Coordinates of C-alpha atoms in Angstrom, one line a residue:
M1 CA -60.5 -148.5 107.9
Q2 CA -61.0 -152.1 108.6
D3 CA -64.3 -151.3 110.2
L4 CA -65.0 -149.6 107.2
L5 CA -64.7 -152.1 104.8
P6 CA -67.5 -154.5 104.9
A7 CA -69.1 -151.8 104.5
L8 CA -67.8 -150.9 101.3
A9 CA -68.1 -151.8 97.7
P10 CA -64.6 -154.4 96.4
I11 CA -62.1 -152.7 94.8
P12 CA -61.9 -151.9 91.1
P13 CA -61.2 -154.8 89.6
D14 CA -58.6 -152.6 87.4
L15 CA -56.7 -151.7 90.2
A16 CA -57.4 -154.1 93.0
A17 CA -54.4 -156.8 91.4
L18 CA -52.1 -154.1 91.7
G19 CA -51.8 -154.4 95.2
A20 CA -52.9 -155.8 98.9
T21 CA -54.2 -152.3 101.0
P22 CA -55.4 -148.9 99.0
A23 CA -52.0 -147.0 99.4
E24 CA -49.9 -150.2 98.4
I25 CA -51.7 -149.7 95.7
E26 CA -51.9 -145.8 94.7
A27 CA -47.9 -146.7 95.7
H28 CA -47.4 -149.0 92.0
V29 CA -49.8 -147.0 89.9
A30 CA -47.4 -143.4 91.0
G31 CA -44.4 -146.0 90.8
L32 CA -44.6 -146.8 87.3
A33 CA -44.2 -143.3 86.6
R34 CA -41.7 -141.0 86.1
R35 CA -41.6 -137.9 88.9
A36 CA -40.8 -134.6 87.7
E37 CA -40.1 -131.7 89.6
T38 CA -40.7 -128.0 88.1
P39 CA -40.9 -124.5 89.9
C40 CA -44.1 -123.5 92.4
G41 CA -43.3 -120.3 94.6
E42 CA -40.6 -121.4 97.8
G43 CA -40.9 -125.3 96.5
S44 CA -41.6 -127.5 93.4
L45 CA -44.6 -128.6 91.2
V46 CA -45.1 -132.0 90.9
W47 CA -45.3 -134.3 87.9
H48 CA -46.3 -138.1 87.4
I49 CA -45.5 -138.7 83.6
W50 CA -46.4 -142.2 82.0
G51 CA -45.7 -143.2 78.4
E52 CA -44.6 -142.3 74.7
G53 CA -46.8 -140.3 72.2
P54 CA -48.8 -137.0 71.9
P55 CA -48.3 -134.9 75.7
L56 CA -52.2 -134.9 77.5
V57 CA -51.8 -133.4 80.8
L58 CA -54.5 -134.0 83.2
L59 CA -55.6 -131.3 85.7
H60 CA -56.8 -133.4 89.0
G61 CA -59.8 -131.3 91.3
G62 CA -60.3 -129.7 94.7
Y63 CA -58.5 -130.9 97.5
G64 CA -57.1 -133.9 95.2
S65 CA -53.8 -135.0 93.6
W66 CA -52.2 -136.7 90.6
N67 CA -54.2 -139.8 91.8
H68 CA -57.7 -138.6 91.0
W69 CA -56.9 -139.6 87.6
I70 CA -56.3 -142.7 89.3
R71 CA -57.9 -145.6 87.0
N72 CA -57.2 -143.7 84.0
V73 CA -52.9 -143.4 83.3
L74 CA -52.4 -146.7 81.9
P75 CA -54.7 -147.0 80.0
L76 CA -54.4 -143.5 78.4
A77 CA -50.6 -143.6 78.8
R78 CA -50.7 -146.4 76.3
R79 CA -51.6 -144.0 72.9
W80 CA -50.3 -141.0 75.0
Q81 CA -47.2 -139.4 76.6
V82 CA -49.8 -139.1 80.3
L83 CA -48.4 -135.9 82.8
A84 CA -50.5 -135.8 86.0
V85 CA -50.0 -132.4 88.1
D86 CA -49.9 -132.1 91.2
L87 CA -51.4 -128.6 91.2
P88 CA -50.0 -125.0 93.1
G89 CA -50.9 -125.9 97.1
L90 CA -52.3 -129.5 96.3
G91 CA -50.9 -133.7 96.7
E92 CA -47.0 -132.8 97.7
S93 CA -46.6 -129.7 95.1
A94 CA -46.2 -126.5 97.1
T95 CA -47.6 -123.3 98.7
P96 CA -48.3 -121.0 94.9
P97 CA -47.2 -117.7 96.2
Q98 CA -50.7 -116.5 95.4
P99 CA -53.4 -119.7 96.0
D100 CA -56.2 -117.5 95.3
D101 CA -55.1 -116.1 91.9
P102 CA -56.0 -118.4 89.6
D103 CA -53.3 -116.4 86.7
A104 CA -51.3 -117.0 88.9
M105 CA -51.8 -120.4 89.6
A106 CA -52.2 -121.3 85.9
A107 CA -48.4 -119.2 84.7
I108 CA -46.4 -122.0 87.2
I109 CA -48.2 -124.9 85.6
V110 CA -47.8 -123.7 82.2
E111 CA -44.0 -122.8 82.8
G112 CA -43.1 -126.4 83.9
L113 CA -45.0 -127.6 80.5
H114 CA -42.5 -125.6 78.6
R115 CA -39.7 -127.2 80.4
L116 CA -41.2 -130.7 80.3
L117 CA -41.7 -130.4 76.8
P118 CA -40.4 -130.5 73.6
A119 CA -41.1 -126.7 72.3
G120 CA -43.2 -126.3 69.4
C121 CA -45.3 -129.0 70.1
R122 CA -48.9 -129.2 71.2
V123 CA -50.9 -130.3 74.2
D124 CA -54.1 -131.6 74.9
L125 CA -55.3 -130.2 78.0
V126 CA -57.9 -132.7 80.4
G127 CA -59.1 -130.1 84.1
F128 CA -61.7 -131.9 85.9
S129 CA -63.5 -130.3 88.3
F130 CA -61.7 -127.6 90.6
G131 CA -58.6 -128.5 87.3
G132 CA -61.0 -127.3 84.9
V133 CA -61.6 -124.1 86.2
L134 CA -57.7 -123.7 86.8
G135 CA -57.8 -125.6 83.2
G136 CA -59.5 -122.2 81.5
P137 CA -56.1 -120.1 82.4
V138 CA -53.8 -122.4 81.4
A139 CA -55.4 -123.1 78.3
V140 CA -54.9 -119.1 77.4
R141 CA -51.5 -119.3 78.5
L142 CA -50.6 -122.6 75.6
G143 CA -52.1 -120.2 73.6
P144 CA -51.7 -122.2 69.6
A145 CA -50.4 -125.1 71.3
L146 CA -53.4 -126.0 72.5
R147 CA -54.9 -128.4 70.6
R148 CA -58.4 -129.1 72.7
F149 CA -59.5 -128.7 76.0
V150 CA -61.9 -131.1 77.3
I151 CA -63.8 -130.0 80.4
V152 CA -64.4 -132.6 82.6
G153 CA -66.8 -131.9 85.4
A154 CA -65.9 -127.5 86.8
N155 CA -67.3 -124.9 87.7
G156 CA -66.9 -121.8 86.7
L157 CA -68.6 -121.1 84.8
G158 CA -70.9 -118.1 86.5
L159 CA -73.8 -120.6 86.9
P160 CA -75.4 -121.8 89.8
R161 CA -74.5 -125.4 92.0
A162 CA -77.9 -127.4 92.6
A163 CA -78.7 -127.6 95.7
M164 CA -76.7 -130.0 98.1
A165 CA -76.8 -132.5 100.9
P166 CA -74.7 -130.5 104.0
M167 CA -71.3 -131.8 104.6
G168 CA -69.2 -131.7 107.9
S169 CA -65.7 -131.3 108.4
W170 CA -63.4 -133.2 109.1
R171 CA -60.8 -130.3 110.5
R172 CA -60.7 -130.7 113.4
L173 CA -61.8 -133.7 115.0
P174 CA -58.5 -135.3 116.9
D175 CA -60.3 -139.4 115.6
R176 CA -58.9 -140.9 112.9
A177 CA -62.5 -142.8 112.3
A178 CA -64.1 -139.2 112.5
R179 CA -62.7 -137.4 109.9
L180 CA -63.2 -140.7 107.8
A181 CA -66.9 -140.6 108.7
V182 CA -66.5 -137.7 106.7
H183 CA -64.1 -137.9 104.0
R184 CA -66.9 -140.7 103.1
Q185 CA -70.2 -138.2 103.6
T186 CA -68.7 -135.9 100.8
L187 CA -67.6 -138.9 98.2
E188 CA -71.2 -139.7 98.9
V189 CA -72.5 -136.4 99.1
L190 CA -70.3 -134.8 96.4
M191 CA -68.4 -136.7 95.0
F192 CA -69.9 -140.1 93.5
A193 CA -74.1 -140.9 91.4
D194 CA -74.2 -144.6 93.5
P195 CA -72.1 -144.0 97.3
R196 CA -72.8 -148.2 97.4
R197 CA -69.4 -148.4 95.0
I198 CA -67.9 -146.0 97.4
D199 CA -64.4 -148.4 97.7
P200 CA -61.5 -148.3 100.1
L201 CA -58.8 -146.8 97.2
A202 CA -61.3 -144.5 97.3
L203 CA -61.8 -142.9 100.4
H204 CA -58.0 -144.0 101.5
L205 CA -57.8 -141.4 98.8
Q206 CA -60.0 -139.0 98.9
E207 CA -58.7 -138.9 103.2
R208 CA -54.8 -138.2 101.8
N209 CA -56.0 -135.9 99.4
A210 CA -57.8 -133.2 101.5
E211 CA -56.4 -133.5 104.6
A212 CA -52.5 -132.5 102.5
G213 CA -55.2 -129.2 100.7
R214 CA -53.9 -125.9 101.1
V215 CA -56.0 -123.7 98.6
R216 CA -59.7 -123.4 99.5
S217 CA -60.5 -123.5 95.1
P218 CA -63.8 -124.1 96.6
E219 CA -64.0 -120.9 96.6
I220 CA -62.1 -120.4 92.8
S221 CA -64.5 -122.7 91.1
R222 CA -67.3 -120.3 92.5
T223 CA -66.1 -117.9 90.2
D224 CA -66.5 -117.4 86.4
V225 CA -62.9 -117.5 85.5
L226 CA -63.8 -120.3 83.6
R227 CA -66.5 -118.5 81.7
R228 CA -64.2 -115.1 80.9
S229 CA -61.1 -117.3 79.4
L230 CA -63.1 -119.7 76.8
P231 CA -63.2 -116.9 74.0
A232 CA -59.0 -116.5 74.3
L233 CA -58.8 -120.5 73.6
R234 CA -57.6 -121.7 70.4
G235 CA -57.6 -124.7 69.9
R236 CA -60.9 -127.2 69.8
L237 CA -63.2 -127.4 72.4
A238 CA -64.5 -130.9 74.8
A239 CA -67.2 -131.8 77.4
I240 CA -68.0 -134.8 79.7
W241 CA -69.8 -134.3 82.6
G242 CA -71.5 -137.6 84.9
E243 CA -75.2 -137.9 84.1
Q244 CA -76.5 -138.0 88.2
D245 CA -73.2 -135.2 88.3
N246 CA -75.0 -133.6 92.0
I247 CA -73.5 -130.1 91.3
A248 CA -75.1 -129.3 87.8
R249 CA -78.6 -131.6 89.3
G250 CA -80.6 -130.2 86.3
A251 CA -78.7 -128.0 85.6
L252 CA -76.7 -130.1 82.2
D253 CA -77.7 -128.5 80.1
A254 CA -77.2 -125.2 80.7
R255 CA -73.5 -126.2 80.8
R256 CA -73.4 -127.2 77.9
E257 CA -74.9 -124.6 76.1
V258 CA -72.6 -121.8 77.3
L259 CA -69.7 -124.3 76.6
Q260 CA -71.1 -124.6 72.9
A261 CA -71.6 -120.4 73.1
A262 CA -67.6 -120.5 72.9
D263 CA -67.4 -123.6 71.2
P264 CA -70.2 -123.9 68.4
A265 CA -68.4 -127.4 66.9
L266 CA -68.1 -128.5 70.7
P267 CA -69.1 -132.3 71.6
F268 CA -70.6 -133.2 75.0
R269 CA -71.2 -136.2 76.6
A270 CA -72.1 -137.4 79.6
I271 CA -72.4 -140.8 81.2
P272 CA -75.0 -142.2 82.3
G273 CA -75.1 -142.9 85.6
A274 CA -71.9 -141.7 86.9
G275 CA -71.4 -138.6 89.4
H276 CA -69.3 -136.4 89.8
W277 CA -66.2 -137.9 89.7
V278 CA -66.7 -139.7 87.0
S279 CA -63.3 -140.2 85.6
Y280 CA -63.3 -142.7 88.8
E281 CA -66.8 -144.0 88.9
A282 CA -66.6 -145.1 85.4
A283 CA -63.4 -145.4 85.1
D284 CA -64.1 -147.3 81.1
D285 CA -66.3 -145.3 79.7
F286 CA -64.6 -142.8 80.3
N287 CA -61.4 -143.8 79.2
T288 CA -62.7 -145.2 76.1
I289 CA -64.9 -141.5 75.8
L290 CA -62.4 -139.6 76.3
S291 CA -59.2 -141.5 74.2
G292 CA -62.1 -140.5 70.9
L293 CA -61.7 -137.1 72.0
L294 CA -58.8 -136.9 71.7
L295 CA -57.9 -139.0 69.0
P296 CA -56.6 -137.0 65.1
E297 CA -59.1 -135.4 63.7

């Protein structure tokens, strides 16, 4: 990655002080958490847990891991017990027996929560992108234990994606520098509104997460599984999008309308200047908005 560093932005100051390299920063934040494992097929579902207080469950995006939330977990842990899971077949979690079935994967996640949390407690759930899609059936399975479900930049609503520039594939490239170029292109085209904000940590996380992924989340995200889940939810809904999210470009209102049909009081927050990975690119605004949505009414 060294030859790419001159063209990358500085690592955000909230994280730069935590380590000399992206790998050290990631390890530092992970090391502040309690690690837990619950069953997932023939292996384990891996959780990282920070803080004390009411439980706040974070579901990351496709080809991601807990570290999609690396700029959020420590600020949020000042008020909540933050449980960030590696979704089945992603990050360090085992591949699920039914990797194409969102309901089966949701059952694995909810079983894990039942093992980790006291009986009868209520849960706030936040799902980014694929995590928001999978969060639909997770939220349904939580039943009355769900307090609020915050959907962040998710598909799964049966709505078309905006046309985007083509992205390359890293899978058959033997040279790491060539693979890094593809990972950077993914950040530019899909994840960030402003490519000038891409920094070495974001590129490090994209490389690690993409190359560890074993569940083809985009195919599930193109369905309407989230939309079909909404009528059965027992908690309240909220939504956060990056105003410049390339997947929803020009169609934020359509997403707002679908979600408000399920919960007319739904707060829908669009963060100016931010793209799809809004929780990273606009972390300060995201953390403030999310905290406000989750505070007791």
